[in-house]
Coordinates of C-alpha atoms (C1' of nucleotides) in Angstrom, one line a residue:
Chain A
M1 CA -104.5 -125.6 -111.6
D2 CA -103.5 -124.3 -114.9
D3 CA -104.6 -126.1 -117.7
K4 CA -101.6 -124.5 -120.2
I5 CA -98.4 -126.2 -119.8
Q6 CA -96.2 -124.7 -117.5
R7 CA -93.7 -122.9 -119.6
S8 CA -90.2 -121.7 -117.9
R9 CA -90.4 -117.7 -117.7
T10 CA -87.1 -118.2 -119.3
E11 CA -88.5 -119.7 -122.5
E12 CA -91.2 -117.2 -122.5
V13 CA -88.6 -114.5 -122.4
H14 CA -87.1 -116.2 -125.2
E15 CA -90.1 -116.5 -127.6
A16 CA -90.9 -112.8 -127.0
L17 CA -87.7 -111.4 -128.0
R18 CA -87.6 -113.7 -131.0
L19 CA -90.5 -112.9 -132.4
A20 CA -89.8 -108.8 -131.5
I21 CA -86.5 -109.2 -133.4
L22 CA -88.0 -111.2 -136.5
E23 CA -90.9 -108.9 -136.6
Q24 CA -88.4 -106.0 -136.9
G25 CA -89.7 -104.4 -133.9
L26 CA -85.9 -104.6 -132.6
R27 CA -83.7 -103.6 -135.3
P28 CA -80.4 -105.6 -136.1
G29 CA -77.7 -103.8 -134.6
A30 CA -80.1 -102.4 -131.5
R31 CA -78.8 -102.8 -128.2
L32 CA -80.6 -105.5 -125.6
P33 CA -79.7 -104.4 -122.2
E34 CA -80.4 -106.9 -119.2
D35 CA -81.9 -104.5 -117.3
A36 CA -84.4 -103.2 -119.9
I37 CA -85.6 -106.3 -121.0
G38 CA -86.0 -107.8 -117.5
E39 CA -87.9 -104.5 -116.6
S40 CA -90.4 -104.9 -120.1
F41 CA -91.0 -108.6 -119.1
G42 CA -91.6 -107.8 -115.1
T43 CA -88.7 -110.0 -114.4
S44 CA -85.2 -110.1 -113.1
R45 CA -81.9 -110.0 -115.0
T46 CA -81.3 -113.0 -114.7
I47 CA -84.2 -114.2 -116.7
A48 CA -83.3 -111.8 -119.6
R49 CA -79.6 -113.0 -119.2
E50 CA -80.6 -116.9 -119.9
A51 CA -83.1 -116.1 -122.8
L52 CA -79.9 -113.7 -124.5
G53 CA -77.6 -116.7 -124.4
R54 CA -80.4 -118.9 -125.9
L55 CA -80.9 -116.5 -128.7
A56 CA -77.2 -115.9 -129.2
V57 CA -77.1 -120.1 -129.7
E58 CA -79.6 -119.8 -132.3
G59 CA -77.4 -116.6 -134.0
L60 CA -80.1 -114.1 -133.3
V61 CA -78.4 -111.7 -131.3
E62 CA -74.8 -111.4 -130.9
L63 CA -73.0 -111.6 -127.5
K64 CA -70.2 -109.0 -126.9
R65 CA -67.7 -110.1 -124.1
N66 CA -68.3 -107.3 -121.3
R67 CA -70.2 -105.3 -123.5
G68 CA -73.6 -107.2 -123.6
A69 CA -76.2 -108.3 -126.2
F70 CA -77.0 -106.9 -129.7
V71 CA -79.6 -108.0 -132.4
A72 CA -77.6 -109.8 -135.2
A73 CA -76.7 -107.6 -138.2
P74 CA -75.4 -110.3 -140.5
D75 CA -73.7 -108.9 -143.0
L76 CA -74.1 -110.7 -146.8
E77 CA -71.1 -113.0 -146.8
E78 CA -73.1 -114.7 -143.5
G79 CA -76.0 -114.6 -145.6
R80 CA -74.6 -116.6 -148.4
E81 CA -73.3 -118.9 -145.8
I82 CA -76.4 -119.3 -144.2
L83 CA -78.3 -119.8 -147.6
S84 CA -75.7 -122.8 -148.3
V85 CA -76.6 -124.5 -145.3
R86 CA -79.9 -124.4 -145.7
N87 CA -79.7 -125.4 -149.0
G88 CA -78.7 -128.8 -147.4
L89 CA -81.3 -129.1 -145.1
E90 CA -83.8 -128.5 -147.5
R91 CA -83.0 -131.1 -149.3
V92 CA -83.3 -133.6 -146.8
V93 CA -86.6 -132.0 -146.1
V94 CA -87.8 -132.8 -149.8
Q95 CA -85.8 -136.2 -149.9
T96 CA -87.6 -137.3 -146.6
L97 CA -91.2 -136.1 -148.1
A98 CA -91.2 -137.0 -151.4
G99 CA -93.8 -139.4 -152.4
H100 CA -94.9 -139.9 -148.4
I101 CA -97.3 -136.8 -148.6
S102 CA -100.7 -137.9 -146.9
T103 CA -103.9 -136.4 -148.7
Q104 CA -104.4 -134.5 -145.3
Q105 CA -100.9 -132.9 -145.1
Q106 CA -101.6 -131.7 -148.8
K107 CA -105.0 -130.3 -148.0
T108 CA -102.7 -128.2 -145.4
L109 CA -100.0 -127.6 -147.5
R110 CA -102.4 -126.3 -150.5
E111 CA -104.5 -124.2 -147.4
H112 CA -101.5 -122.5 -146.6
V113 CA -99.9 -121.7 -150.1
G114 CA -103.6 -120.1 -150.5
M115 CA -103.7 -118.1 -147.4
E116 CA -99.8 -116.9 -149.0
R117 CA -101.9 -115.9 -152.7
E118 CA -104.2 -113.8 -150.4
A119 CA -101.3 -111.9 -148.1
S120 CA -99.7 -111.2 -151.0
S121 CA -102.5 -108.9 -152.6
G122 CA -102.9 -107.3 -149.2
T123 CA -101.0 -104.3 -147.9
T124 CA -99.7 -105.6 -144.5
P125 CA -95.8 -105.6 -145.5
H126 CA -94.3 -108.3 -143.7
R127 CA -96.8 -111.2 -143.1
P128 CA -96.3 -112.2 -146.8
V129 CA -92.8 -112.8 -145.6
R130 CA -93.9 -114.3 -142.3
L131 CA -96.3 -116.7 -144.4
S132 CA -93.6 -117.8 -146.5
G133 CA -91.0 -118.8 -143.9
E134 CA -93.8 -120.7 -141.8
F135 CA -94.1 -122.4 -145.1
H136 CA -91.0 -124.0 -145.0
L137 CA -90.9 -124.8 -141.4
L138 CA -94.4 -126.9 -142.1
L139 CA -92.7 -129.1 -144.4
A140 CA -90.0 -129.5 -141.9
R141 CA -92.7 -130.5 -139.4
M142 CA -94.1 -132.9 -141.3
T143 CA -90.8 -134.8 -142.0
G144 CA -91.5 -135.7 -138.1
N145 CA -87.5 -135.0 -137.8
Q146 CA -87.3 -133.4 -134.6
L147 CA -83.6 -132.2 -135.3
L148 CA -84.2 -131.2 -138.8
S149 CA -87.1 -128.7 -137.5
R150 CA -84.9 -127.1 -135.0
Y151 CA -82.3 -126.5 -137.7
I152 CA -84.7 -125.2 -140.6
T153 CA -86.3 -123.2 -137.6
E154 CA -82.9 -121.5 -137.1
V155 CA -82.0 -121.0 -140.6
V156 CA -85.5 -119.3 -141.9
S157 CA -84.9 -117.0 -138.7
R158 CA -81.7 -116.0 -139.4
C159 CA -82.8 -115.8 -142.9
S160 CA -85.3 -113.2 -142.4
L161 CA -82.7 -111.0 -140.4
V162 CA -80.4 -111.6 -143.2
F163 CA -83.2 -109.8 -145.5
A164 CA -84.2 -107.3 -143.0
S165 CA -80.6 -106.1 -142.6
H166 CA -79.8 -105.8 -146.4
G167 CA -83.2 -106.9 -148.2
R168 CA -85.5 -104.1 -149.8
P169 CA -89.1 -104.7 -150.0
H170 CA -89.9 -107.2 -153.1
S171 CA -92.7 -108.5 -154.6
S172 CA -93.3 -112.1 -153.3
E173 CA -95.6 -113.3 -155.7
C174 CA -93.3 -115.5 -157.6
A175 CA -92.8 -117.0 -154.3
V176 CA -95.9 -118.5 -153.6
A177 CA -96.0 -120.4 -157.9
E178 CA -92.9 -121.6 -156.5
H179 CA -93.9 -122.8 -153.2
E180 CA -96.9 -124.5 -155.3
A181 CA -94.4 -126.0 -157.7
I182 CA -92.8 -127.3 -154.7
V183 CA -95.6 -129.0 -153.5
D184 CA -96.5 -130.3 -156.8
A185 CA -93.5 -132.0 -156.9
L186 CA -93.4 -133.6 -153.5
V187 CA -97.1 -135.1 -154.5
A188 CA -96.0 -136.3 -157.6
G189 CA -93.1 -137.8 -155.2
D190 CA -89.9 -137.3 -157.8
F191 CA -87.5 -136.8 -155.3
E192 CA -85.2 -135.2 -157.6
A193 CA -87.6 -133.2 -159.2
A194 CA -88.4 -132.2 -156.2
A195 CA -85.1 -131.1 -154.9
L196 CA -84.5 -129.2 -158.0
V197 CA -87.5 -127.3 -157.5
M198 CA -86.8 -126.4 -154.1
Q199 CA -83.0 -125.0 -154.7
R200 CA -84.0 -123.0 -157.6
H201 CA -86.7 -121.4 -155.3
L202 CA -84.0 -120.7 -152.9
D203 CA -81.8 -119.6 -155.5
A204 CA -84.4 -117.1 -156.6
V205 CA -84.8 -116.1 -152.6
A206 CA -81.2 -115.4 -152.8
A207 CA -81.3 -113.4 -155.8
R208 CA -84.0 -111.2 -154.9
T209 CA -82.5 -109.9 -151.7
L210 CA -79.0 -110.6 -152.2
P211 CA -78.3 -109.3 -155.9
P212 CA -76.8 -105.9 -155.3
L213 CA -73.0 -105.9 -155.5
R214 CA -73.5 -102.8 -157.5
A215 CA -72.0 -99.2 -156.7
G216 CA -73.2 -97.6 -154.0
T217 CA -73.6 -100.7 -151.2
D218 CA -71.2 -100.8 -148.6
I219 CA -68.4 -101.3 -149.9
R220 CA -67.5 -103.9 -146.9
D221 CA -69.9 -105.9 -147.9
V222 CA -68.0 -106.2 -151.1
L223 CA -65.0 -106.9 -150.1
A224 CA -66.1 -109.5 -147.2
R225 CA -66.7 -112.4 -150.2
Y226 CA -62.7 -111.8 -151.3
A227 CA -61.8 -111.4 -147.5
A228 CA -63.4 -115.1 -147.2
E229 CA -61.0 -116.7 -150.0
S230 CA -58.5 -116.7 -147.1
T231 CA -59.7 -119.9 -145.1
D232 CA -58.8 -118.5 -141.5
T233 CA -61.9 -119.3 -139.2
R234 CA -60.9 -117.4 -136.0
K235 CA -62.0 -113.8 -135.5
P236 CA -60.3 -111.9 -132.9
D237 CA -63.7 -110.2 -131.5
Chain B
M1 CA -51.9 -110.4 -117.6
D2 CA -52.7 -113.4 -119.2
D3 CA -51.6 -114.2 -122.6
K4 CA -54.2 -116.8 -123.5
I5 CA -57.5 -115.2 -124.7
Q6 CA -60.0 -114.3 -121.8
R7 CA -62.4 -117.2 -122.1
S8 CA -65.5 -116.8 -119.8
R9 CA -66.0 -118.8 -116.7
T10 CA -69.1 -120.2 -118.4
E11 CA -67.4 -121.3 -121.8
E12 CA -64.7 -123.4 -119.9
V13 CA -67.0 -125.3 -117.7
H14 CA -69.3 -125.7 -121.2
E15 CA -66.3 -127.5 -122.9
A16 CA -65.1 -129.3 -120.0
L17 CA -68.5 -130.9 -119.7
R18 CA -68.8 -131.2 -123.3
L19 CA -65.6 -133.5 -123.5
A20 CA -66.3 -135.4 -120.3
I21 CA -69.7 -136.5 -121.7
L22 CA -68.3 -137.3 -125.2
E23 CA -65.3 -139.0 -123.7
Q24 CA -67.9 -141.0 -121.6
G25 CA -66.9 -140.2 -118.6
L26 CA -70.3 -139.1 -118.1
R27 CA -72.7 -142.0 -119.5
P28 CA -76.1 -141.3 -121.0
G29 CA -78.6 -140.7 -118.5
A30 CA -76.6 -139.5 -115.7
R31 CA -77.5 -136.8 -113.4
L32 CA -75.6 -133.1 -113.7
P33 CA -76.9 -131.6 -110.4
E34 CA -75.9 -127.8 -110.5
D35 CA -74.0 -127.9 -107.2
A36 CA -72.0 -130.8 -108.0
I37 CA -71.0 -129.5 -111.2
G38 CA -70.2 -125.7 -109.8
E39 CA -67.9 -127.6 -106.6
S40 CA -66.3 -129.4 -109.3
F41 CA -65.0 -126.2 -111.2
G42 CA -64.8 -124.3 -108.3
T43 CA -67.3 -122.0 -109.3
S44 CA -71.2 -121.6 -108.3
R45 CA -74.5 -122.8 -109.8
T46 CA -74.9 -119.5 -111.9
I47 CA -72.1 -120.7 -114.3
A48 CA -72.9 -124.4 -113.8
R49 CA -76.3 -123.7 -115.0
E50 CA -75.8 -121.4 -118.2
A51 CA -73.3 -124.0 -119.3
L52 CA -76.1 -126.5 -118.9
G53 CA -78.4 -124.7 -120.5
R54 CA -75.9 -124.5 -123.6
L55 CA -75.4 -128.0 -123.6
A56 CA -79.0 -128.8 -123.7
V57 CA -79.5 -126.6 -126.7
E58 CA -76.9 -128.2 -128.4
G59 CA -78.7 -131.6 -127.4
L60 CA -76.0 -133.0 -125.4
V61 CA -77.8 -132.3 -121.8
E62 CA -81.9 -133.1 -121.7
L63 CA -83.1 -130.2 -119.3
K64 CA -86.1 -131.6 -117.3
R65 CA -88.5 -129.1 -115.6
N66 CA -87.5 -128.6 -111.9
R67 CA -85.6 -131.7 -112.2
G68 CA -82.5 -130.7 -113.5
A69 CA -80.1 -131.9 -116.3
F70 CA -79.1 -135.6 -117.4
V71 CA -76.9 -136.6 -119.9
A72 CA -78.9 -137.1 -123.0
A73 CA -79.7 -140.4 -124.1
P74 CA -81.0 -140.5 -127.8
D75 CA -82.9 -143.5 -128.7
L76 CA -82.4 -145.1 -131.6
E77 CA -85.2 -143.3 -133.8
E78 CA -83.5 -139.8 -132.7
G79 CA -79.9 -141.4 -133.9
R80 CA -81.6 -141.9 -137.4
E81 CA -82.8 -138.4 -137.6
I82 CA -79.3 -137.1 -136.5
L83 CA -77.9 -139.4 -139.3
S84 CA -80.4 -138.4 -141.9
V85 CA -79.3 -134.4 -140.9
R86 CA -75.7 -135.2 -140.8
N87 CA -75.7 -136.6 -144.3
G88 CA -77.6 -132.9 -146.0
L89 CA -74.7 -131.3 -144.0
E90 CA -72.3 -133.3 -145.1
R91 CA -73.1 -133.4 -148.5
V92 CA -72.9 -129.4 -148.0
V93 CA -69.2 -129.7 -146.8
V94 CA -68.0 -132.1 -150.0
Q95 CA -70.0 -129.5 -152.2
T96 CA -68.3 -126.6 -151.0
L97 CA -64.9 -128.3 -151.0
A98 CA -64.6 -130.4 -154.1
G99 CA -61.8 -129.2 -156.1
H100 CA -61.0 -126.2 -153.7
I101 CA -58.5 -128.3 -151.6
S102 CA -55.1 -126.0 -151.2
T103 CA -51.9 -128.2 -151.4
Q104 CA -51.5 -127.3 -147.8
Q105 CA -55.0 -128.3 -146.8
Q106 CA -54.4 -132.1 -148.3
K107 CA -51.2 -132.2 -146.5
T108 CA -53.1 -131.7 -143.1
L109 CA -56.1 -134.2 -144.3
R110 CA -53.2 -136.6 -145.0
E111 CA -51.4 -136.3 -141.6
H112 CA -54.8 -136.9 -139.9
V113 CA -55.8 -139.8 -141.9
G114 CA -52.5 -141.0 -141.2
M115 CA -52.9 -140.3 -137.2
E116 CA -56.2 -142.1 -137.7
R117 CA -54.2 -145.1 -138.7
E118 CA -52.0 -145.5 -136.3
A119 CA -54.5 -145.0 -133.6
S120 CA -56.6 -148.1 -134.9
S121 CA -53.8 -150.6 -134.0
G122 CA -53.7 -148.9 -130.9
T123 CA -55.4 -149.8 -127.9
T124 CA -56.6 -147.0 -126.1
P125 CA -60.7 -147.7 -126.8
H126 CA -62.2 -144.1 -127.4
R127 CA -59.3 -142.3 -129.1
P128 CA -60.1 -143.8 -132.8
V129 CA -63.6 -142.2 -132.0
R130 CA -62.6 -139.1 -131.5
L131 CA -60.0 -138.8 -133.8
S132 CA -62.5 -140.1 -136.5
G133 CA -65.3 -137.1 -135.3
E134 CA -62.4 -134.7 -135.8
F135 CA -62.0 -135.6 -139.1
H136 CA -65.3 -134.5 -140.3
L137 CA -64.8 -131.2 -138.1
L138 CA -61.6 -130.3 -140.1
L139 CA -63.3 -130.8 -143.2
A140 CA -66.3 -128.7 -142.0
R141 CA -63.6 -126.2 -140.7
M142 CA -62.2 -125.8 -144.1
T143 CA -65.2 -124.7 -145.6
G144 CA -65.0 -121.3 -143.7
N145 CA -68.6 -121.3 -143.5
Q146 CA -69.0 -120.8 -139.6
L147 CA -72.5 -121.9 -139.2
L148 CA -71.8 -125.1 -141.0
S149 CA -69.2 -125.8 -138.9
R150 CA -71.3 -125.2 -135.7
Y151 CA -73.9 -127.6 -136.9
I152 CA -71.4 -130.3 -137.7
T153 CA -69.6 -130.0 -134.7
E154 CA -73.2 -130.6 -133.1
V155 CA -74.1 -133.4 -135.0
V156 CA -70.7 -135.2 -135.0
S157 CA -71.4 -134.5 -131.0
R158 CA -74.9 -136.4 -131.2
C159 CA -74.1 -139.2 -133.3
S160 CA -70.9 -139.9 -130.4
L161 CA -73.8 -139.7 -128.1
V162 CA -75.7 -141.8 -130.0
F163 CA -72.5 -144.7 -130.3
A164 CA -72.3 -144.5 -126.9
S165 CA -75.8 -144.9 -125.8
H166 CA -76.3 -148.2 -128.0
G167 CA -73.3 -148.5 -130.1
R168 CA -70.8 -151.9 -129.2
P169 CA -67.3 -151.6 -129.8
H170 CA -66.4 -151.6 -133.7
S171 CA -63.2 -151.9 -135.6
S172 CA -63.1 -148.5 -137.1
E173 CA -60.2 -149.5 -140.0
C174 CA -62.4 -149.3 -142.2
A175 CA -63.3 -145.9 -141.5
V176 CA -59.7 -144.7 -142.2
A177 CA -59.7 -146.5 -145.7
E178 CA -63.1 -144.6 -146.0
H179 CA -61.9 -141.2 -144.6
E180 CA -59.1 -141.7 -147.4
A181 CA -61.3 -142.2 -150.0
I182 CA -62.8 -138.6 -149.4
V183 CA -60.1 -137.1 -149.6
D184 CA -59.0 -138.4 -152.6
A185 CA -62.2 -137.5 -154.3
L186 CA -62.2 -133.9 -152.8
V187 CA -58.7 -133.3 -154.3
A188 CA -59.9 -134.7 -157.8
G189 CA -62.3 -132.4 -157.7
D190 CA -65.3 -134.6 -158.8
F191 CA -68.4 -133.1 -156.4
E192 CA -70.7 -136.2 -157.4
A193 CA -67.9 -138.4 -156.8
A194 CA -67.1 -137.1 -153.5
A195 CA -70.9 -136.5 -152.2
L196 CA -71.5 -140.8 -153.2
V197 CA -68.6 -141.8 -151.3
M198 CA -69.6 -139.5 -148.1
Q199 CA -72.8 -140.9 -148.2
R200 CA -71.8 -144.7 -148.4
H201 CA -69.2 -143.6 -145.5
L202 CA -72.1 -142.2 -143.5
D203 CA -74.3 -145.2 -143.9
A204 CA -71.4 -147.5 -143.3
V205 CA -71.2 -146.0 -139.9
A206 CA -74.8 -146.1 -139.2
A207 CA -74.9 -149.9 -140.1
R208 CA -72.0 -150.9 -138.3
T209 CA -73.6 -149.1 -134.9
L210 CA -77.3 -148.7 -135.9
P211 CA -77.9 -152.1 -137.7
P212 CA -80.8 -154.0 -136.2
L213 CA -84.6 -153.4 -137.0
R214 CA -84.8 -156.8 -137.3
A215 CA -87.3 -158.5 -135.0
G216 CA -86.8 -158.3 -131.4
T217 CA -86.0 -154.3 -131.4
D218 CA -88.4 -152.2 -129.8
I219 CA -91.1 -152.1 -131.2
R220 CA -91.6 -147.8 -130.9
D221 CA -88.6 -147.6 -132.9
V222 CA -90.2 -149.2 -136.1
L223 CA -93.6 -147.6 -135.6
A224 CA -92.4 -144.0 -134.9
R225 CA -91.5 -143.6 -138.6
Y226 CA -95.1 -144.1 -139.3
A227 CA -96.5 -142.2 -136.4
A228 CA -94.5 -139.2 -137.7
E229 CA -97.1 -138.8 -140.6
S230 CA -99.3 -137.4 -138.3
T231 CA -97.7 -133.6 -137.8
D232 CA -98.2 -133.2 -134.6
T233 CA -94.6 -131.8 -133.0
R234 CA -95.9 -131.0 -129.4
K235 CA -94.5 -133.4 -126.7
P236 CA -96.4 -133.0 -123.7
D237 CA -93.4 -133.1 -121.3
Chain C
dT1 C1' -100.3 -139.5 -96.8
dG2 C1' -97.0 -136.8 -95.0
dG3 C1' -92.9 -134.3 -93.5
dG4 C1' -88.1 -133.6 -94.1
dA5 C1' -84.2 -133.5 -97.3
dT6 C1' -82.4 -132.0 -101.2
dT7 C1' -82.5 -129.7 -105.8
dT8 C1' -83.9 -126.0 -108.6
dG9 C1' -86.0 -121.2 -110.0
dT10 C1' -85.5 -116.6 -109.2
dT11 C1' -83.4 -112.4 -107.1
dC12 C1' -80.5 -109.1 -106.1
dG13 C1' -76.1 -106.9 -104.4
dT14 C1' -71.2 -106.4 -105.5
dA15 C1' -67.5 -106.8 -108.3
dT16 C1' -65.0 -106.0 -112.9
dG17 C1' -64.7 -105.0 -117.4
dT18 C1' -65.6 -101.3 -120.9
dA19 C1' -66.7 -96.5 -123.5
dT20 C1' -67.3 -91.9 -122.8
dT21 C1' -66.1 -87.0 -121.5
Chain D
dG1 C1' -54.4 -89.8 -120.4
dA2 C1' -57.9 -90.4 -116.5
dA3 C1' -62.1 -90.3 -114.3
dT4 C1' -66.6 -91.1 -114.2
dA5 C1' -71.1 -93.5 -115.9
dC6 C1' -72.8 -97.7 -117.1
dA7 C1' -73.5 -102.8 -118.2
dT8 C1' -72.2 -106.9 -117.5
dA9 C1' -69.9 -111.3 -114.4
dC10 C1' -70.0 -113.5 -110.9
dG11 C1' -72.1 -115.2 -106.2
dA12 C1' -74.9 -115.6 -102.2
dA13 C1' -79.0 -116.6 -100.2
dC14 C1' -84.2 -117.3 -100.4
dA15 C1' -88.4 -119.2 -101.8
dA16 C1' -90.7 -123.0 -104.2
dA17 C1' -90.8 -127.7 -106.1
dT18 C1' -89.8 -132.5 -106.1
dC19 C1' -88.1 -136.5 -104.1
dC20 C1' -87.8 -139.8 -101.0
dC21 C1' -88.4 -142.3 -96.4

DNA sequence: TGGGATTTGTTCGTATGTATT
DNA sequence: GAATACATACGAACAAATCCC
């Protein structure tokens, strides 16, 4: 018998696709035909279809009725929405964690930040970005709150997608320092301080990646925030 | 041709099942065989299966490998986790809304609270509960933030499930007064005040339904929060 | 322990709807 | 504007796993 846990075929495909999207092997807007996916993974359309369905729930792919699946291409307005939610969730994380960091956990966090620092001087392009995201996932998991972990995973993934769609390569050095400050604050145990550092960190990330709104960018991106003023939530298609 | 929007068969079943679970037509722990569902809705297993998959992502049903689907039966620890997350999300809601309530929106909210007040003196058992949940959904939708709406929908649903599993019938009169206070605070535009009222409201809800933690409760519920210190997230099955 | 009944996991074929020339 | 090409929506049947007697 296998000693690795039996994982459904669907979950395998789901995870693989997810990685491919986040690593930008599949770019935002790319088509995802069930046939092609099934063939790639040596399975049938049914599995591919189910995996796509779950990715759609997570917001990583967009499902268009009778037209198929596409890698989600969130616009800047959507990016701001996601960051707004993420802010609230990360606040819960630091609230839960502040003053309850074990020495073992502290060690784990310090080591991770160390890896980030190393990677930041390396040449691989998206490795620092991935590590940066994993820092937040690490924190979320330490809360022991499964739902919180799931949501953080989701918003971090979607943030990556937003950056992939609109961000230009940015130096992530400052992010490392900010992560360090977060760990310090959590260990110190002052919740308010930790919350503030976290919020400023996320604001900084946002500023680095969603800043422009300058001339030359897609006009629709600019208009979106004004269109959002009207509170209708239904979108015709 | 139909003038109502074409909705996929899957979505119909998904929504119907969801309602059935929330209205407690299907009790927590109940089996959900694909066959039976398909037959009930006059469709095949494929549709039922997909609907169940999505409900699983939302946390309303639990999928056991090769054993089928069951209505989720969250334990008290899970209930606290959900409420913790919900607290953070609702905070974002009031943060976004405070001071930005249009007169039309105010009217809508007042009317809803009015309905709640009426229903609270009625005899139907779960109607006040549903209305109470819908109040929060209403607020979430008013933010215009789609992700936030989705998450709030999910946590509100799961809270209902927690209450269904562990709550005893509780008078919801006080909840109406609390909802009123929230609207007042939002209209007044003081975010901090609104956040405080919202948090106290959720704490009150929690206290009414998940109060114990006294001697005699399941010890594992108490220990779980300490066990969370160790950061392993995998559960064997 | 074992075998039959039941339920899920998966595949593939047909119908339907959308985009394109 | 109609016909063609293509991809999805849905369903029926087979294979494998689990449960129960």
